[in-house]
Short mmCIF file of C-alpha atoms in Angstrom, two decimals:
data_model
loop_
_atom_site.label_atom_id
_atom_site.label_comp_id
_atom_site.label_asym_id
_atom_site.label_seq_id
_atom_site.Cartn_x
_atom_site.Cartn_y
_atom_site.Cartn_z
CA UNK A 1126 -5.14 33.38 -1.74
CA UNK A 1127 -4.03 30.17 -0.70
CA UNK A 1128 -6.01 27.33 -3.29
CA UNK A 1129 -6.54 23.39 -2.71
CA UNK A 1130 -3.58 22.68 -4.87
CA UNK A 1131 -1.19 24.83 -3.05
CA UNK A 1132 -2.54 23.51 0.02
CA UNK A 1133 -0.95 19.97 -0.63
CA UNK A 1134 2.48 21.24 -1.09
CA UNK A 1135 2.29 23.65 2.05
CA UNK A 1136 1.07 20.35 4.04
CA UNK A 1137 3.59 17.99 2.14
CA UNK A 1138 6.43 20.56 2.96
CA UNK A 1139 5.35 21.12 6.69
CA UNK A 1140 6.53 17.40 7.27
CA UNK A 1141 10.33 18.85 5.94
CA UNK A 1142 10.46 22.09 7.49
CA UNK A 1143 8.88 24.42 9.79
CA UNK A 1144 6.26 26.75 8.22
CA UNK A 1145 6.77 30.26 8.42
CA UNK A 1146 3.74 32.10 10.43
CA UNK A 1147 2.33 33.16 7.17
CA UNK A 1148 1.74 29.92 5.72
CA UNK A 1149 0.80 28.31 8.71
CA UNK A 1150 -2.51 31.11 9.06
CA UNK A 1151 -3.18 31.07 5.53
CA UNK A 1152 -3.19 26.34 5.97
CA UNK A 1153 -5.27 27.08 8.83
CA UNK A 1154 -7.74 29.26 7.29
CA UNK A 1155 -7.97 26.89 4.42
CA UNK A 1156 -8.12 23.89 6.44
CA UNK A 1157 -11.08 25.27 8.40
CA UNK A 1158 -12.79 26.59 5.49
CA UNK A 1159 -13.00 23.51 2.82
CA UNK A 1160 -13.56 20.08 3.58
CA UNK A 1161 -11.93 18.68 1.06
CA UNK A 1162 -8.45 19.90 2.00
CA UNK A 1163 -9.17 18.80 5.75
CA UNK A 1164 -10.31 15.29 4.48
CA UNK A 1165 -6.59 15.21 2.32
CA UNK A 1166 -5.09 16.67 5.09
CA UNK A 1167 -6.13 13.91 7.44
CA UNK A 1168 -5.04 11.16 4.60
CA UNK A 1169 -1.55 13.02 4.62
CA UNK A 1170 -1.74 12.48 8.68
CA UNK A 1171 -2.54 8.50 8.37
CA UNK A 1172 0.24 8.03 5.38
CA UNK A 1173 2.56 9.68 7.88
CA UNK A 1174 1.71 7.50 10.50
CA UNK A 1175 2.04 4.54 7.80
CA UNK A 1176 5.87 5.41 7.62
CA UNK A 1177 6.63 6.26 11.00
CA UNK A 1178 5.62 2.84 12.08
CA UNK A 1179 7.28 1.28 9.74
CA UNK A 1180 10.09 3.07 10.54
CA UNK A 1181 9.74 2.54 14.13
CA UNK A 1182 9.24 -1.47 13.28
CA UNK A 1183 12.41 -1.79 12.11
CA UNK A 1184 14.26 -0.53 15.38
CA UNK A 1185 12.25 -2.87 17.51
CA UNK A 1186 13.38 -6.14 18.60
CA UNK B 1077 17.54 -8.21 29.18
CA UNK B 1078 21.02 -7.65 29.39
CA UNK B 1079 21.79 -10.96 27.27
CA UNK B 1080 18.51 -11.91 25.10
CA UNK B 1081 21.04 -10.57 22.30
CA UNK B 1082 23.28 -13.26 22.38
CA UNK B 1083 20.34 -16.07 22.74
CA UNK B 1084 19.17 -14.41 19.77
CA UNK B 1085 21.87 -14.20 17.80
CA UNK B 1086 22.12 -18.20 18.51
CA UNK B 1087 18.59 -18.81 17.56
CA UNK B 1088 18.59 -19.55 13.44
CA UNK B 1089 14.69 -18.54 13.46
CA UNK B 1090 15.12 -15.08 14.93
CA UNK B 1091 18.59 -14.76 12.28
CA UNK B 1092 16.73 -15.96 9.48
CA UNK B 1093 13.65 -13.48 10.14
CA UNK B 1094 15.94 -10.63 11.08
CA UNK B 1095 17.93 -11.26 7.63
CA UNK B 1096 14.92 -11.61 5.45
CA UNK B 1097 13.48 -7.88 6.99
CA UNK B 1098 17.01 -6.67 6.23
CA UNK B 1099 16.61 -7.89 3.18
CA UNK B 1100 13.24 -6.90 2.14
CA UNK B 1101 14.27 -3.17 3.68
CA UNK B 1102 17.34 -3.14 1.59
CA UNK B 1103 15.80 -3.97 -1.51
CA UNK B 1104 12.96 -1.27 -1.16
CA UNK B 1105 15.71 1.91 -0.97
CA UNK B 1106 18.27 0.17 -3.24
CA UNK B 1107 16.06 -1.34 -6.42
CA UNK B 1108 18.47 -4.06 -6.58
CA UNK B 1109 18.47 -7.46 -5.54
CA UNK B 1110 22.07 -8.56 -5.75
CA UNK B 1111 23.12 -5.21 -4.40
CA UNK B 1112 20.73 -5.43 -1.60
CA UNK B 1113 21.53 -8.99 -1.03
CA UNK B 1114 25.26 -8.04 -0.92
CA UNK B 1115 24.51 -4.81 1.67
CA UNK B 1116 22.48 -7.03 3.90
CA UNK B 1117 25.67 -9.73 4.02
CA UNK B 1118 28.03 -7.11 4.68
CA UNK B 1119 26.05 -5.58 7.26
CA UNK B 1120 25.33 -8.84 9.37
CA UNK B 1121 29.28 -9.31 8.74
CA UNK B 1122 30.38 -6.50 10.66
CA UNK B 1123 27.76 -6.79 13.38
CA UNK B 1124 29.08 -10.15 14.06
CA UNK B 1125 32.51 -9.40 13.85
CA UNK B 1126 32.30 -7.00 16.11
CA UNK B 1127 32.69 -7.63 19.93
CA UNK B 1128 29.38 -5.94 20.61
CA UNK B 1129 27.38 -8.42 19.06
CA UNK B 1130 26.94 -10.99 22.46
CA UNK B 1131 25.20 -9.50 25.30
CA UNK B 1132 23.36 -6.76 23.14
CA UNK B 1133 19.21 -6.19 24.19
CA UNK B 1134 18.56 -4.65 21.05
CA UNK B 1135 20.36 -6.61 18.73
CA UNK B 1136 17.79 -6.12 15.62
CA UNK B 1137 17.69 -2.02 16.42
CA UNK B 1138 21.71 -1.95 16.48
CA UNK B 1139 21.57 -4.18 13.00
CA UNK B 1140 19.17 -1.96 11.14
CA UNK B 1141 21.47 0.88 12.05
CA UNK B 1142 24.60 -0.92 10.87
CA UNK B 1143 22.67 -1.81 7.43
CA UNK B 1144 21.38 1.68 7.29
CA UNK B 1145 24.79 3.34 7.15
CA UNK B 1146 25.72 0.77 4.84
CA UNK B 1147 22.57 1.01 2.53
CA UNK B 1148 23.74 5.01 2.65
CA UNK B 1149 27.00 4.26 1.53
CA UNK B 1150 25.59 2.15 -1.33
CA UNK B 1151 23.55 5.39 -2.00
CA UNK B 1152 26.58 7.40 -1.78
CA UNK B 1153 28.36 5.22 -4.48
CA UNK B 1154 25.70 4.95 -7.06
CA UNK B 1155 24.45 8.37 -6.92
CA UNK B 1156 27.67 10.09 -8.46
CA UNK B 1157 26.42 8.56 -11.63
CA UNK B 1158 22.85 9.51 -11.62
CA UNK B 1159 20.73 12.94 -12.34
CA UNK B 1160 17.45 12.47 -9.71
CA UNK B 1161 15.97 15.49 -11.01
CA UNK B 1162 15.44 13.88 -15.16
CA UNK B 1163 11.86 13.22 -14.87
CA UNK B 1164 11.09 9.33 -16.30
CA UNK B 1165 7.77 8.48 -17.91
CA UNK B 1166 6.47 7.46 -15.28
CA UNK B 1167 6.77 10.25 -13.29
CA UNK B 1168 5.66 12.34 -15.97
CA UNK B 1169 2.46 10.34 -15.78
CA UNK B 1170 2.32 10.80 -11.64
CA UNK B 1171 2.85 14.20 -12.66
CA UNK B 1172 -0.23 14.66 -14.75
CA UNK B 1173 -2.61 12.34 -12.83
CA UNK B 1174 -2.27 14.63 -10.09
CA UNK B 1175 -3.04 17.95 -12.16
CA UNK B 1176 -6.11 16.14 -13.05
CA UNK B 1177 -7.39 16.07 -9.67
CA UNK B 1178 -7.99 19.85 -9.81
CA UNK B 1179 -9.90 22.19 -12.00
CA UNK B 1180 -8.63 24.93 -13.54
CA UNK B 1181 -9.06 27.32 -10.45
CA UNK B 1182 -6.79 24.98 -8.69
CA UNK B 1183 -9.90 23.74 -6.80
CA UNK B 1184 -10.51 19.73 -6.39
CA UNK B 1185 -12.27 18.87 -9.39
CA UNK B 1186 -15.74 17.04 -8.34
CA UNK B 1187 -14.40 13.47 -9.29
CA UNK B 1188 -11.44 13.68 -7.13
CA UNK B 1189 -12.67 15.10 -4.01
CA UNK B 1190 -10.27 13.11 -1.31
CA UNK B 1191 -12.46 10.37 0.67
CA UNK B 1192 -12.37 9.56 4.52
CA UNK B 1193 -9.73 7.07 4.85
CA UNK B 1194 -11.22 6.13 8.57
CA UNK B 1195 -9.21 6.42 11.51
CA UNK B 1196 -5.05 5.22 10.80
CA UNK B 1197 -5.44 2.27 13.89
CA UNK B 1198 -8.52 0.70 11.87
CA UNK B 1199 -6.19 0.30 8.95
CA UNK B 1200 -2.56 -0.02 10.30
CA UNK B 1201 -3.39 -2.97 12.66
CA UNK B 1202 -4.25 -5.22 9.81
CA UNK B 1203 -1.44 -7.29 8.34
CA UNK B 1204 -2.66 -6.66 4.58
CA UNK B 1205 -2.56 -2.69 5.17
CA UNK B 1206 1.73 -3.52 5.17
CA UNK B 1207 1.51 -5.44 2.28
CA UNK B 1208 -0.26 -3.01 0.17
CA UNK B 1209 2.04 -0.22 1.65
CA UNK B 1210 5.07 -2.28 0.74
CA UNK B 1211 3.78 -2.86 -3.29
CA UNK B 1212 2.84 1.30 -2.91
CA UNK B 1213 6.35 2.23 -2.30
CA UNK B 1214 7.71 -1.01 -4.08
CA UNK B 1215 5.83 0.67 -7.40
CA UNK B 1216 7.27 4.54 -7.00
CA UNK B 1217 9.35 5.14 -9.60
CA UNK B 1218 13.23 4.64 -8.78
CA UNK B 1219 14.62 8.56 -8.49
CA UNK B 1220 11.57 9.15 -6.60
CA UNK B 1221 11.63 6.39 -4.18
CA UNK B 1222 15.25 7.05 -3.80
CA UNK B 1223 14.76 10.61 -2.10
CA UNK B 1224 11.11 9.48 -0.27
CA UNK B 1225 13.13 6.71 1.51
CA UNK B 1226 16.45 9.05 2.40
CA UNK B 1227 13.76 11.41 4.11
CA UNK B 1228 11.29 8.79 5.90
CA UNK B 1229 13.18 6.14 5.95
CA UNK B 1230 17.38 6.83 6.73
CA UNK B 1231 15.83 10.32 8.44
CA UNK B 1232 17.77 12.52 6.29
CA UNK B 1233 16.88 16.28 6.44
CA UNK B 1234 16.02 17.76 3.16
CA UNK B 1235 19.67 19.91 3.17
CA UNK B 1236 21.07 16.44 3.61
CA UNK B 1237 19.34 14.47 1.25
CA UNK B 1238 19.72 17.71 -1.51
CA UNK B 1239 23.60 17.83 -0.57
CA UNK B 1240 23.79 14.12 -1.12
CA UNK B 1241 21.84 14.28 -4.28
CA UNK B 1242 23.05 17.49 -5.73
CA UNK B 1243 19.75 18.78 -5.99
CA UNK B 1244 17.73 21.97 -5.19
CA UNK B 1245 15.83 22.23 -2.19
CA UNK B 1246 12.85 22.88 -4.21
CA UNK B 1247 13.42 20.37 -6.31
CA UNK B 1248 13.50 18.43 -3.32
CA UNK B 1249 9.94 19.51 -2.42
CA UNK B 1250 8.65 18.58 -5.77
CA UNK B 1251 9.50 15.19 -5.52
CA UNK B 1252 8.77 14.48 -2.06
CA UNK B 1253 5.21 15.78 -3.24
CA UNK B 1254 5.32 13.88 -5.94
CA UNK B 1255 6.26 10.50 -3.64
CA UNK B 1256 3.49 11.53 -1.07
CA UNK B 1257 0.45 11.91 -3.36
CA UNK B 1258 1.62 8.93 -5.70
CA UNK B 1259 1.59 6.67 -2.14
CA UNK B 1260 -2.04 8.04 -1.56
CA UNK B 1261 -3.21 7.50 -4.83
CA UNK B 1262 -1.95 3.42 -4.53
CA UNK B 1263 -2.93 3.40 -1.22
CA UNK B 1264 -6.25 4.79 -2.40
CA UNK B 1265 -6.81 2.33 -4.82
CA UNK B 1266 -5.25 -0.81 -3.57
CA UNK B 1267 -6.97 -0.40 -0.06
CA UNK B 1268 -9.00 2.26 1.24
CA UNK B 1269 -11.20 1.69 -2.34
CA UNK B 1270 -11.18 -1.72 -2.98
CA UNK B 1271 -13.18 -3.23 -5.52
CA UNK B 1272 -13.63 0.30 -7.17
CA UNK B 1273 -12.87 0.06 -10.69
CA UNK B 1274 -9.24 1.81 -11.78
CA UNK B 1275 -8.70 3.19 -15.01
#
């Protein structure tokens, strides 16, 4: 059974690779379950964001 | 916009800004100022030595990608000679502040339970959000940074970045964790929760 702390490495890793079907049910079931882990999961989300635009800002004239 | 480039590349304003960005980019994925100072030269070198330079639209886009190859080659260098994986102190101590978000059942503990952080356009529209980001990845410890930035920054795929830093894949994972919940934390505490006391 998948537990919060597992949860952030599952989401941290499914920004380097592509899930596997298993792990992507068992994040969803978690996800919908505990708010906690959505709440994180949303921070994750915006910190992603964060980097992608400042990525992005640096290719921009 | 076939040749803003070469205004631009006339105007000392848009050079000056475009070199300190380089500069302040360089310095973030190489910890060093003289290096970085000495990438971002060599970089802006060879863009202008090359025949390309006049007449290019995107002259800051075709820069950055000049200073990232260069900034990888720097990376390249320097690497040979050190082991990413040795944990420092301080990542020791990222180590264990996250373990102490979670009880014993692997559950959030009731002190850490993650807080809404709002929507990502309230915060990343406001000028100070970047300068709090910048400190956040300016404070991650060196090793850690150094793989963080390969992957989000010079878009490296994991095999890549392990390849280039003879490292495990899993290994890879841990510290990429590591760099991702040791940004929230900072972020946490230097701007979604300011004002709250830190320990």
């Amino acid at each position: 059974m998948l537990k919060c702390k597992g949860v952030t490495h599952l989401l941290s890793e499914s920004l380097d690779r592509k899930l596997t079907l298993k792990e992507r049910l068992s994040l969803k079931f978690h996800l919908a379950m505990c708010g906690a882990c959505s709440t994180y999961s949303k921070q994750m989300a915006l910190l992603k964001c964060a980097c992608d635009a400042y990525r992005i800002s640096k290719h921009k004239d | 916009m076939s040749d803003s480039g070469e205004c631009m590349t006339k105007d000392p304003a848009f050079l000056e800004a475009l070199r300190r960005d380089m500069l302040k980019f360089a310095r973030l994925q190489l910890r060093d100022d003289a290096l970085a100072e000495d990438t971002v030269q060599e970089a802006l070198a060879s863009a202008f030595a090359s025949d390309n330079f006049s007449g290019r639209s995107a002259v800051k886009t075709w820069v950055f990608a000049i200073l990232k190859n260069k900034i990888i080659d720097q990376i390249r260098v320097r690497n040979r000679s050190v082991n990413i994986s040795a944990l420092s102190a301080e990542e020791e101590s990222m180590d264990q502040a996250f373990e102490s978000l979670f009880s014993s059942s692997d559950r959030w503990s009731q002190a850490a339970m993650p807080s809404d952080w709002g929507s990502p356009e309230d915060s990343l529209r406001q000028k100070h959000f970047w300068e709090v980001f910048e400190a956040c990845l300016n404070h991650l410890p060196e090793n850690t940074a150094r793989v963080f930035m390969m992957r989000e920054f010079l878009e490296f795929d994991t095999a890549e970045v392990c390849k280039e830093l003879s490292i495990t894949v899993s290994n890879c994972n841990v510290i990429l964790h590591r760099a991702r919940n040791g940004l929230r934390r900072c972020l946490e505490n230097g701007w979604f929760l300011p004002g709250e006391q830190r320990c």
